[in-house]
């Protein structure tokens, strides 16, 4: 009996001693995010800065914005870092998120063969897509309900083409992330809409280059949202709020601005403090 009591006491003591370590290990959030923040290299630069400042680890699940929002609706994420403002505002209005806060922006660019066989080069994305539709030039769509895919569909509509009902001859959907879509475009000499950050970090360019940029319709805004714990009580609201507060703080905004590739800034902070 004494031996059994001693064993029980040892277990209780060990549990007491290990409790702080277990709690420390649990100091993390799951961040559902668009692939562009991951594939551009931003998170490798940004998240260690946040962890250093807060002690909170960020575990990123990089998927299309639509998938990220669905993850959060199911309670599989504590926070979101995405770039489809209409969808984000709907998410908050439905009660799944606490607040949408603007964080930063960059822009989309139309990538294509440097020789530009379809003759779309310029700064008007609607005219370029209309031309691609008329010529039947090869175009790779992500087709994955991501923020980039949503932006692409809006641009096609601005060009007078509804790809949901009548896809142009050369239009192909890959159902994939930005990096794989660029790889397919590089190997098939196709055009593709990309966020600038992922393009600048993309290594397998082959004969691709930017053919359309500078159109104000290609503006690309990113936002951060804390998932509503009223919907999912297990959400780590305090840690997620700390992350949200940090990325819009002067320190977080400065860290975003400091991320560059080849001396070129990829993202431009624009939080409204």
PDB file of C-alpha atoms in Angstrom:
ATOM      1  CA  UNK A   1       0.000   0.000   0.000  1.00  0.00           C
ATOM      2  CA  UNK A   2       2.834   2.377   0.927  1.00  0.00           C
ATOM      3  CA  UNK A   3       4.532   1.627  -2.384  1.00  0.00           C
ATOM      4  CA  UNK A   4       1.363   2.416  -4.301  1.00  0.00           C
ATOM      5  CA  UNK A   5       0.925   5.720  -2.435  1.00  0.00           C
ATOM      6  CA  UNK A   6       4.537   6.633  -3.124  1.00  0.00           C
ATOM      7  CA  UNK A   7       4.051   5.936  -6.846  1.00  0.00           C
ATOM      8  CA  UNK A   8       0.900   8.064  -6.909  1.00  0.00           C
ATOM      9  CA  UNK A   9       2.736  10.872  -5.139  1.00  0.00           C
ATOM     10  CA  UNK A  10       5.578  10.702  -7.662  1.00  0.00           C
ATOM     11  CA  UNK A  11       3.110  10.883 -10.538  1.00  0.00           C
ATOM     12  CA  UNK A  12       1.440  13.961  -9.021  1.00  0.00           C
ATOM     13  CA  UNK A  13       4.779  15.655  -8.420  1.00  0.00           C
ATOM     14  CA  UNK A  14       5.926  14.890 -11.979  1.00  0.00           C
ATOM     15  CA  UNK A  15       2.655  16.215 -13.407  1.00  0.00           C
ATOM     16  CA  UNK A  16       3.041  19.411 -11.383  1.00  0.00           C
ATOM     17  CA  UNK A  17       6.613  19.916 -12.551  1.00  0.00           C
ATOM     18  CA  UNK A  18       5.794  19.190 -16.195  1.00  0.00           C
ATOM     19  CA  UNK A  19       2.638  21.332 -16.322  1.00  0.00           C
ATOM     20  CA  UNK A  20       4.508  24.584 -17.117  1.00  0.00           C
ATOM     21  CA  UNK A  21       6.403  22.809 -19.891  1.00  0.00           C
ATOM     22  CA  UNK A  22       3.189  21.433 -21.404  1.00  0.00           C
ATOM     23  CA  UNK A  23       1.612  24.878 -21.227  1.00  0.00           C
ATOM     24  CA  UNK A  24       4.680  26.401 -22.915  1.00  0.00           C
ATOM     25  CA  UNK A  25       4.479  23.822 -25.678  1.00  0.00           C
ATOM     26  CA  UNK A  26       0.825  24.771 -26.223  1.00  0.00           C
ATOM     27  CA  UNK A  27       1.625  28.465 -26.739  1.00  0.00           C
ATOM     28  CA  UNK A  28       0.862  28.508 -30.466  1.00  0.00           C
ATOM     29  CA  UNK A  29      -1.850  29.406 -32.927  1.00  0.00           C
ATOM     30  CA  UNK A  30      -2.951  27.835 -36.175  1.00  0.00           C
ATOM     31  CA  UNK A  31      -2.979  30.457 -38.925  1.00  0.00           C
ATOM     32  CA  UNK A  32      -4.945  29.667 -42.076  1.00  0.00           C
ATOM     33  CA  UNK A  33      -3.420  31.739 -44.846  1.00  0.00           C
ATOM     34  CA  UNK A  34      -3.238  32.251 -48.550  1.00  0.00           C
ATOM     35  CA  UNK A  35      -0.398  30.516 -50.377  1.00  0.00           C
ATOM     36  CA  UNK A  36       1.095  33.821 -51.529  1.00  0.00           C
ATOM     37  CA  UNK A  37       2.250  34.808 -48.051  1.00  0.00           C
ATOM     38  CA  UNK A  38       4.012  31.462 -47.742  1.00  0.00           C
ATOM     39  CA  UNK A  39       5.380  31.062 -51.284  1.00  0.00           C
ATOM     40  CA  UNK A  40       6.612  34.653 -51.466  1.00  0.00           C
ATOM     41  CA  UNK A  41       8.836  33.936 -48.479  1.00  0.00           C
ATOM     42  CA  UNK A  42       7.162  36.598 -46.325  1.00  0.00           C
ATOM     43  CA  UNK A  43       6.254  34.296 -43.456  1.00  0.00           C
ATOM     44  CA  UNK A  44       9.786  32.936 -43.125  1.00  0.00           C
ATOM     45  CA  UNK A  45      10.836  36.534 -42.541  1.00  0.00           C
ATOM     46  CA  UNK A  46       7.848  37.778 -40.541  1.00  0.00           C
ATOM     47  CA  UNK A  47       6.753  35.007 -38.188  1.00  0.00           C
ATOM     48  CA  UNK A  48      10.084  34.524 -36.374  1.00  0.00           C
ATOM     49  CA  UNK A  49       9.937  38.241 -35.548  1.00  0.00           C
ATOM     50  CA  UNK A  50       6.484  37.790 -34.023  1.00  0.00           C
ATOM     51  CA  UNK A  51       7.511  34.695 -32.066  1.00  0.00           C
ATOM     52  CA  UNK A  52      10.571  36.523 -30.741  1.00  0.00           C
ATOM     53  CA  UNK A  53       8.393  39.413 -29.569  1.00  0.00           C
ATOM     54  CA  UNK A  54       5.535  37.353 -28.119  1.00  0.00           C
ATOM     55  CA  UNK A  55       6.769  33.828 -27.405  1.00  0.00           C
ATOM     56  CA  UNK A  56       3.848  32.519 -29.482  1.00  0.00           C
ATOM     57  CA  UNK A  57       4.540  30.030 -32.275  1.00  0.00           C
ATOM     58  CA  UNK A  58       2.540  30.321 -35.494  1.00  0.00           C
ATOM     59  CA  UNK A  59       1.699  27.126 -37.350  1.00  0.00           C
ATOM     60  CA  UNK A  60       0.712  28.059 -40.881  1.00  0.00           C
ATOM     61  CA  UNK A  61      -1.682  26.141 -43.089  1.00  0.00           C
ATOM     62  CA  UNK A  62      -1.156  27.718 -46.514  1.00  0.00           C
ATOM     63  CA  UNK A  63      -4.112  27.122 -48.837  1.00  0.00           C
ATOM     64  CA  UNK A  64      -6.270  29.214 -51.115  1.00  0.00           C
ATOM     65  CA  UNK A  65      -8.232  31.969 -49.375  1.00  0.00           C
ATOM     66  CA  UNK A  66     -11.532  30.142 -49.955  1.00  0.00           C
ATOM     67  CA  UNK A  67     -10.151  27.010 -48.304  1.00  0.00           C
ATOM     68  CA  UNK A  68      -8.674  29.075 -45.467  1.00  0.00           C
ATOM     69  CA  UNK A  69     -12.073  30.645 -44.770  1.00  0.00           C
ATOM     70  CA  UNK A  70     -13.711  27.209 -44.818  1.00  0.00           C
ATOM     71  CA  UNK A  71     -11.096  25.943 -42.343  1.00  0.00           C
ATOM     72  CA  UNK A  72     -11.895  28.797 -39.997  1.00  0.00           C
ATOM     73  CA  UNK A  73     -15.643  28.222 -40.330  1.00  0.00           C
ATOM     74  CA  UNK A  74     -15.050  24.661 -39.118  1.00  0.00           C
ATOM     75  CA  UNK A  75     -12.961  25.911 -36.208  1.00  0.00           C
ATOM     76  CA  UNK A  76      -9.733  24.441 -37.575  1.00  0.00           C
ATOM     77  CA  UNK A  77      -7.822  27.726 -37.286  1.00  0.00           C
ATOM     78  CA  UNK A  78      -7.387  30.462 -34.701  1.00  0.00           C
ATOM     79  CA  UNK A  79      -6.754  33.300 -37.154  1.00  0.00           C
ATOM     80  CA  UNK A  80      -6.791  34.117 -40.858  1.00  0.00           C
ATOM     81  CA  UNK A  81      -4.345  36.035 -43.061  1.00  0.00           C
ATOM     82  CA  UNK A  82      -5.980  36.220 -46.492  1.00  0.00           C
ATOM     83  CA  UNK A  83      -6.697  38.439 -49.500  1.00  0.00           C
ATOM     84  CA  UNK A  84     -10.283  38.369 -50.727  1.00  0.00           C
ATOM     85  CA  UNK A  85     -11.966  41.345 -49.068  1.00  0.00           C
ATOM     86  CA  UNK A  86     -15.584  40.627 -50.113  1.00  0.00           C
ATOM     87  CA  UNK A  87     -15.294  37.040 -48.848  1.00  0.00           C
ATOM     88  CA  UNK A  88     -13.569  38.200 -45.650  1.00  0.00           C
ATOM     89  CA  UNK A  89     -16.286  40.748 -44.908  1.00  0.00           C
ATOM     90  CA  UNK A  90     -18.952  38.083 -45.477  1.00  0.00           C
ATOM     91  CA  UNK A  91     -17.097  35.763 -43.068  1.00  0.00           C
ATOM     92  CA  UNK A  92     -17.184  38.421 -40.336  1.00  0.00           C
ATOM     93  CA  UNK A  93     -20.805  39.412 -41.066  1.00  0.00           C
ATOM     94  CA  UNK A  94     -21.838  35.767 -40.619  1.00  0.00           C
ATOM     95  CA  UNK A  95     -20.308  35.803 -37.146  1.00  0.00           C
ATOM     96  CA  UNK A  96     -17.334  33.550 -37.811  1.00  0.00           C
ATOM     97  CA  UNK A  97     -14.724  36.269 -37.310  1.00  0.00           C
ATOM     98  CA  UNK A  98     -14.344  39.085 -34.782  1.00  0.00           C
ATOM     99  CA  UNK A  99     -12.958  41.871 -36.987  1.00  0.00           C
ATOM    100  CA  UNK A 100     -11.278  42.203 -40.349  1.00  0.00           C
ATOM    101  CA  UNK A 101      -8.220  44.446 -40.204  1.00  0.00           C
ATOM    102  CA  UNK A 102      -6.249  45.603 -43.253  1.00  0.00           C
ATOM    103  CA  UNK A 103      -2.566  44.714 -42.975  1.00  0.00           C
ATOM    104  CA  UNK A 104      -0.730  45.252 -46.248  1.00  0.00           C
ATOM    105  CA  UNK A 105      -1.080  45.263 -50.008  1.00  0.00           C
ATOM    106  CA  UNK A 106       0.766  44.477 -53.176  1.00  0.00           C
ATOM    107  CA  UNK A 107      -0.584  43.887 -56.664  1.00  0.00           C
ATOM    108  CA  UNK A 108      -1.390  41.231 -59.201  1.00  0.00           C
ATOM    109  CA  UNK A 109       0.532  40.980 -62.459  1.00  0.00           C
ATOM    110  CA  UNK A 110      -0.203  39.156 -65.685  1.00  0.00           C
ATOM    111  CA  UNK A 111       2.640  36.811 -66.506  1.00  0.00           C
ATOM    112  CA  UNK A 112       3.251  35.444 -69.982  1.00  0.00           C
ATOM    113  CA  UNK A 113       5.906  34.523 -72.541  1.00  0.00           C
ATOM    114  CA  UNK A 114       8.384  37.374 -72.944  1.00  0.00           C
ATOM    115  CA  UNK A 115       7.730  37.391 -76.687  1.00  0.00           C
ATOM    116  CA  UNK A 116       4.045  38.053 -75.866  1.00  0.00           C
ATOM    117  CA  UNK A 117       2.577  36.127 -78.822  1.00  0.00           C
ATOM    118  CA  UNK A 118      -0.963  37.280 -77.983  1.00  0.00           C
ATOM    119  CA  UNK A 119       0.091  40.946 -78.049  1.00  0.00           C
ATOM    120  CA  UNK A 120      -1.339  41.941 -74.665  1.00  0.00           C
ATOM    121  CA  UNK A 121       1.572  43.866 -73.157  1.00  0.00           C
ATOM    122  CA  UNK A 122       0.597  47.087 -71.376  1.00  0.00           C
ATOM    123  CA  UNK A 123      -1.174  48.300 -68.257  1.00  0.00           C
ATOM    124  CA  UNK A 124      -4.823  47.426 -68.951  1.00  0.00           C
ATOM    125  CA  UNK A 125      -5.793  44.030 -67.596  1.00  0.00           C
ATOM    126  CA  UNK A 126      -9.332  44.016 -69.064  1.00  0.00           C
ATOM    127  CA  UNK A 127      -8.034  44.678 -72.580  1.00  0.00           C
ATOM    128  CA  UNK A 128      -5.345  42.033 -72.121  1.00  0.00           C
ATOM    129  CA  UNK A 129      -7.781  39.324 -71.023  1.00  0.00           C
ATOM    130  CA  UNK A 130     -10.211  40.220 -73.787  1.00  0.00           C
ATOM    131  CA  UNK A 131      -7.367  39.793 -76.263  1.00  0.00           C
ATOM    132  CA  UNK A 132      -6.405  36.431 -74.715  1.00  0.00           C
ATOM    133  CA  UNK A 133     -10.001  35.282 -75.076  1.00  0.00           C
ATOM    134  CA  UNK A 134     -10.167  36.371 -78.709  1.00  0.00           C
ATOM    135  CA  UNK A 135      -6.890  34.728 -79.712  1.00  0.00           C
ATOM    136  CA  UNK A 136      -7.396  31.511 -77.738  1.00  0.00           C
ATOM    137  CA  UNK A 137      -3.960  31.914 -76.159  1.00  0.00           C
ATOM    138  CA  UNK A 138      -3.059  29.421 -73.429  1.00  0.00           C
ATOM    139  CA  UNK A 139      -4.059  30.700 -69.976  1.00  0.00           C
ATOM    140  CA  UNK A 140      -3.609  28.864 -66.687  1.00  0.00           C
ATOM    141  CA  UNK A 141      -6.198  29.553 -63.998  1.00  0.00           C
ATOM    142  CA  UNK A 142      -5.638  28.403 -60.447  1.00  0.00           C
ATOM    143  CA  UNK A 143      -9.279  27.327 -60.306  1.00  0.00           C
ATOM    144  CA  UNK A 144      -8.996  26.749 -56.545  1.00  0.00           C
ATOM    145  CA  UNK A 145     -11.314  29.396 -55.032  1.00  0.00           C
ATOM    146  CA  UNK A 146      -8.272  31.268 -53.739  1.00  0.00           C
ATOM    147  CA  UNK A 147      -8.040  35.033 -53.413  1.00  0.00           C
ATOM    148  CA  UNK A 148      -6.045  35.141 -56.632  1.00  0.00           C
ATOM    149  CA  UNK A 149      -8.614  32.971 -58.408  1.00  0.00           C
ATOM    150  CA  UNK A 150     -11.454  35.250 -57.208  1.00  0.00           C
ATOM    151  CA  UNK A 151      -9.539  38.298 -58.441  1.00  0.00           C
ATOM    152  CA  UNK A 152      -8.924  36.608 -61.784  1.00  0.00           C
ATOM    153  CA  UNK A 153     -12.633  35.833 -62.236  1.00  0.00           C
ATOM    154  CA  UNK A 154     -13.498  39.465 -61.494  1.00  0.00           C
ATOM    155  CA  UNK A 155     -11.013  40.629 -64.140  1.00  0.00           C
ATOM    156  CA  UNK A 156     -12.435  38.275 -66.765  1.00  0.00           C
ATOM    157  CA  UNK A 157     -15.913  39.688 -66.073  1.00  0.00           C
ATOM    158  CA  UNK A 158     -14.543  43.227 -66.458  1.00  0.00           C
ATOM    159  CA  UNK A 159     -13.253  42.084 -69.839  1.00  0.00           C
ATOM    160  CA  UNK A 160     -16.769  40.968 -70.787  1.00  0.00           C
ATOM    161  CA  UNK A 161     -16.031  37.246 -70.498  1.00  0.00           C
ATOM    162  CA  UNK A 162     -17.815  34.975 -68.010  1.00  0.00           C
ATOM    163  CA  UNK A 163     -15.505  31.973 -67.773  1.00  0.00           C
ATOM    164  CA  UNK A 164     -18.035  30.179 -65.563  1.00  0.00           C
ATOM    165  CA  UNK A 165     -20.352  29.769 -68.555  1.00  0.00           C
ATOM    166  CA  UNK A 166     -18.052  30.020 -71.579  1.00  0.00           C
ATOM    167  CA  UNK A 167     -14.348  29.396 -71.128  1.00  0.00           C
ATOM    168  CA  UNK A 168     -12.022  30.738 -73.850  1.00  0.00           C
ATOM    169  CA  UNK A 169     -10.331  28.105 -76.008  1.00  0.00           C
ATOM    170  CA  UNK A 170      -6.964  28.266 -74.275  1.00  0.00           C
ATOM    171  CA  UNK A 171      -8.336  28.506 -70.708  1.00  0.00           C
ATOM    172  CA  UNK A 172      -7.221  25.684 -68.416  1.00  0.00           C
ATOM    173  CA  UNK A 173      -7.821  25.263 -64.660  1.00  0.00           C
ATOM    174  CA  UNK A 174      -5.194  23.496 -62.580  1.00  0.00           C
ATOM    175  CA  UNK A 175      -6.916  23.488 -59.185  1.00  0.00           C
ATOM    176  CA  UNK A 176      -3.540  24.296 -57.654  1.00  0.00           C
ATOM    177  CA  UNK A 177      -1.548  26.886 -55.748  1.00  0.00           C
ATOM    178  CA  UNK A 178       0.279  29.860 -57.221  1.00  0.00           C
ATOM    179  CA  UNK A 179       3.679  28.169 -57.439  1.00  0.00           C
ATOM    180  CA  UNK A 180       2.386  25.105 -59.334  1.00  0.00           C
ATOM    181  CA  UNK A 181       0.298  27.343 -61.617  1.00  0.00           C
ATOM    182  CA  UNK A 182       3.427  29.322 -62.516  1.00  0.00           C
ATOM    183  CA  UNK A 183       5.312  26.083 -63.138  1.00  0.00           C
ATOM    184  CA  UNK A 184       2.610  24.920 -65.542  1.00  0.00           C
ATOM    185  CA  UNK A 185       2.642  28.273 -67.334  1.00  0.00           C
ATOM    186  CA  UNK A 186       6.435  28.099 -67.634  1.00  0.00           C
ATOM    187  CA  UNK A 187       6.347  24.615 -69.135  1.00  0.00           C
ATOM    188  CA  UNK A 188       3.450  25.313 -71.538  1.00  0.00           C
ATOM    189  CA  UNK A 189       4.306  28.916 -72.556  1.00  0.00           C
ATOM    190  CA  UNK A 190       1.005  30.110 -71.133  1.00  0.00           C
ATOM    191  CA  UNK A 191      -0.271  33.277 -69.506  1.00  0.00           C
ATOM    192  CA  UNK A 192      -1.223  33.350 -65.818  1.00  0.00           C
ATOM    193  CA  UNK A 193      -2.339  35.907 -63.235  1.00  0.00           C
ATOM    194  CA  UNK A 194      -0.038  35.984 -60.193  1.00  0.00           C
ATOM    195  CA  UNK A 195       0.457  38.051 -57.093  1.00  0.00           C
ATOM    196  CA  UNK A 196       3.688  39.986 -57.442  1.00  0.00           C
ATOM    197  CA  UNK A 197       5.231  38.573 -54.269  1.00  0.00           C
ATOM    198  CA  UNK A 198       5.062  34.943 -55.388  1.00  0.00           C
ATOM    199  CA  UNK A 199       6.318  35.894 -58.851  1.00  0.00           C
ATOM    200  CA  UNK A 200       9.369  37.693 -57.456  1.00  0.00           C
ATOM    201  CA  UNK A 201      10.212  34.646 -55.354  1.00  0.00           C
ATOM    202  CA  UNK A 202       9.572  32.192 -58.217  1.00  0.00           C
ATOM    203  CA  UNK A 203      12.740  30.583 -59.544  1.00  0.00           C
ATOM    204  CA  UNK A 204      11.560  28.441 -62.493  1.00  0.00           C
ATOM    205  CA  UNK A 205      10.671  31.308 -64.827  1.00  0.00           C
ATOM    206  CA  UNK A 206      11.810  29.804 -68.159  1.00  0.00           C
ATOM    207  CA  UNK A 207      10.829  32.420 -70.789  1.00  0.00           C
ATOM    208  CA  UNK A 208       8.095  34.051 -68.693  1.00  0.00           C
ATOM    209  CA  UNK A 209       7.966  37.714 -67.715  1.00  0.00           C
ATOM    210  CA  UNK A 210       5.509  40.381 -66.602  1.00  0.00           C
ATOM    211  CA  UNK A 211       3.371  41.523 -69.531  1.00  0.00           C
ATOM    212  CA  UNK A 212       0.684  43.567 -67.747  1.00  0.00           C
ATOM    213  CA  UNK A 213       1.127  45.595 -64.557  1.00  0.00           C
ATOM    214  CA  UNK A 214       0.172  48.954 -63.086  1.00  0.00           C
ATOM    215  CA  UNK A 215      -3.607  48.737 -63.556  1.00  0.00           C
ATOM    216  CA  UNK A 216      -5.374  49.959 -60.392  1.00  0.00           C
ATOM    217  CA  UNK A 217      -7.779  47.027 -60.766  1.00  0.00           C
ATOM    218  CA  UNK A 218      -4.847  44.740 -59.923  1.00  0.00           C
ATOM    219  CA  UNK A 219      -4.611  46.108 -56.370  1.00  0.00           C
ATOM    220  CA  UNK A 220      -4.272  43.237 -53.878  1.00  0.00           C
ATOM    221  CA  UNK A 221      -5.240  43.882 -50.237  1.00  0.00           C
ATOM    222  CA  UNK A 222      -4.477  41.481 -47.362  1.00  0.00           C
ATOM    223  CA  UNK A 223      -6.367  41.298 -44.076  1.00  0.00           C
ATOM    224  CA  UNK A 224      -6.111  39.544 -40.704  1.00  0.00           C
ATOM    225  CA  UNK A 225      -9.093  38.103 -38.808  1.00  0.00           C
ATOM    226  CA  UNK A 226      -9.348  36.445 -35.388  1.00  0.00           C
ATOM    227  CA  UNK A 227     -11.792  33.526 -35.447  1.00  0.00           C
ATOM    228  CA  UNK A 228     -14.800  34.058 -33.194  1.00  0.00           C
ATOM    229  CA  UNK A 229     -14.533  31.898 -30.025  1.00  0.00           C
ATOM    230  CA  UNK A 230     -18.312  32.188 -29.593  1.00  0.00           C
ATOM    231  CA  UNK A 231     -18.546  29.827 -32.571  1.00  0.00           C
ATOM    232  CA  UNK A 232     -15.629  27.633 -31.545  1.00  0.00           C
ATOM    233  CA  UNK A 233     -14.749  27.838 -27.824  1.00  0.00           C
ATOM    234  CA  UNK A 234     -11.410  26.067 -28.330  1.00  0.00           C
ATOM    235  CA  UNK A 235     -10.077  28.964 -30.426  1.00  0.00           C
ATOM    236  CA  UNK A 236      -7.024  30.554 -28.799  1.00  0.00           C
ATOM    237  CA  UNK A 237      -8.442  34.054 -28.895  1.00  0.00           C
ATOM    238  CA  UNK A 238      -5.844  35.707 -26.665  1.00  0.00           C
ATOM    239  CA  UNK A 239      -2.896  34.379 -28.680  1.00  0.00           C
ATOM    240  CA  UNK A 240      -4.655  35.061 -32.002  1.00  0.00           C
ATOM    241  CA  UNK A 241      -5.481  38.608 -30.907  1.00  0.00           C
ATOM    242  CA  UNK A 242      -1.850  39.132 -29.933  1.00  0.00           C
ATOM    243  CA  UNK A 243      -0.865  38.141 -33.477  1.00  0.00           C
ATOM    244  CA  UNK A 244      -3.493  40.405 -35.044  1.00  0.00           C
ATOM    245  CA  UNK A 245      -2.412  43.331 -32.869  1.00  0.00           C
ATOM    246  CA  UNK A 246       1.259  42.762 -33.681  1.00  0.00           C
ATOM    247  CA  UNK A 247       0.953  42.638 -37.491  1.00  0.00           C
ATOM    248  CA  UNK A 248      -0.854  45.980 -37.506  1.00  0.00           C
ATOM    249  CA  UNK A 249       1.489  47.529 -34.919  1.00  0.00           C
ATOM    250  CA  UNK A 250       4.449  49.731 -35.905  1.00  0.00           C
ATOM    251  CA  UNK A 251       6.799  46.781 -35.246  1.00  0.00           C
ATOM    252  CA  UNK A 252       4.809  44.371 -37.405  1.00  0.00           C
ATOM    253  CA  UNK A 253       4.310  46.909 -40.174  1.00  0.00           C
ATOM    254  CA  UNK A 254       8.028  47.702 -40.204  1.00  0.00           C
ATOM    255  CA  UNK A 255       8.860  43.992 -40.436  1.00  0.00           C
ATOM    256  CA  UNK A 256       6.543  43.627 -43.450  1.00  0.00           C
ATOM    257  CA  UNK A 257       8.095  46.638 -45.193  1.00  0.00           C
ATOM    258  CA  UNK A 258      11.588  45.288 -44.557  1.00  0.00           C
ATOM    259  CA  UNK A 259      10.999  42.099 -46.557  1.00  0.00           C
ATOM    260  CA  UNK A 260      12.626  42.457 -49.974  1.00  0.00           C
ATOM    261  CA  UNK A 261      13.924  40.258 -52.771  1.00  0.00           C
ATOM    262  CA  UNK A 262      16.776  41.645 -54.848  1.00  0.00           C
ATOM    263  CA  UNK A 263      16.229  45.013 -53.197  1.00  0.00           C
ATOM    264  CA  UNK A 264      12.559  45.117 -54.269  1.00  0.00           C
ATOM    265  CA  UNK A 265       9.891  45.472 -51.584  1.00  0.00           C
ATOM    266  CA  UNK A 266       7.180  42.820 -51.955  1.00  0.00           C
ATOM    267  CA  UNK A 267       4.449  44.019 -49.592  1.00  0.00           C
ATOM    268  CA  UNK A 268       3.408  47.497 -48.469  1.00  0.00           C
ATOM    269  CA  UNK A 269       1.956  47.903 -44.961  1.00  0.00           C
ATOM    270  CA  UNK A 270      -1.272  49.901 -44.726  1.00  0.00           C
ATOM    271  CA  UNK A 271      -2.843  49.030 -41.371  1.00  0.00           C
ATOM    272  CA  UNK A 272      -5.306  51.577 -40.031  1.00  0.00           C
ATOM    273  CA  UNK A 273      -4.203  52.112 -36.451  1.00  0.00           C
TER     274      UNK A 273
END
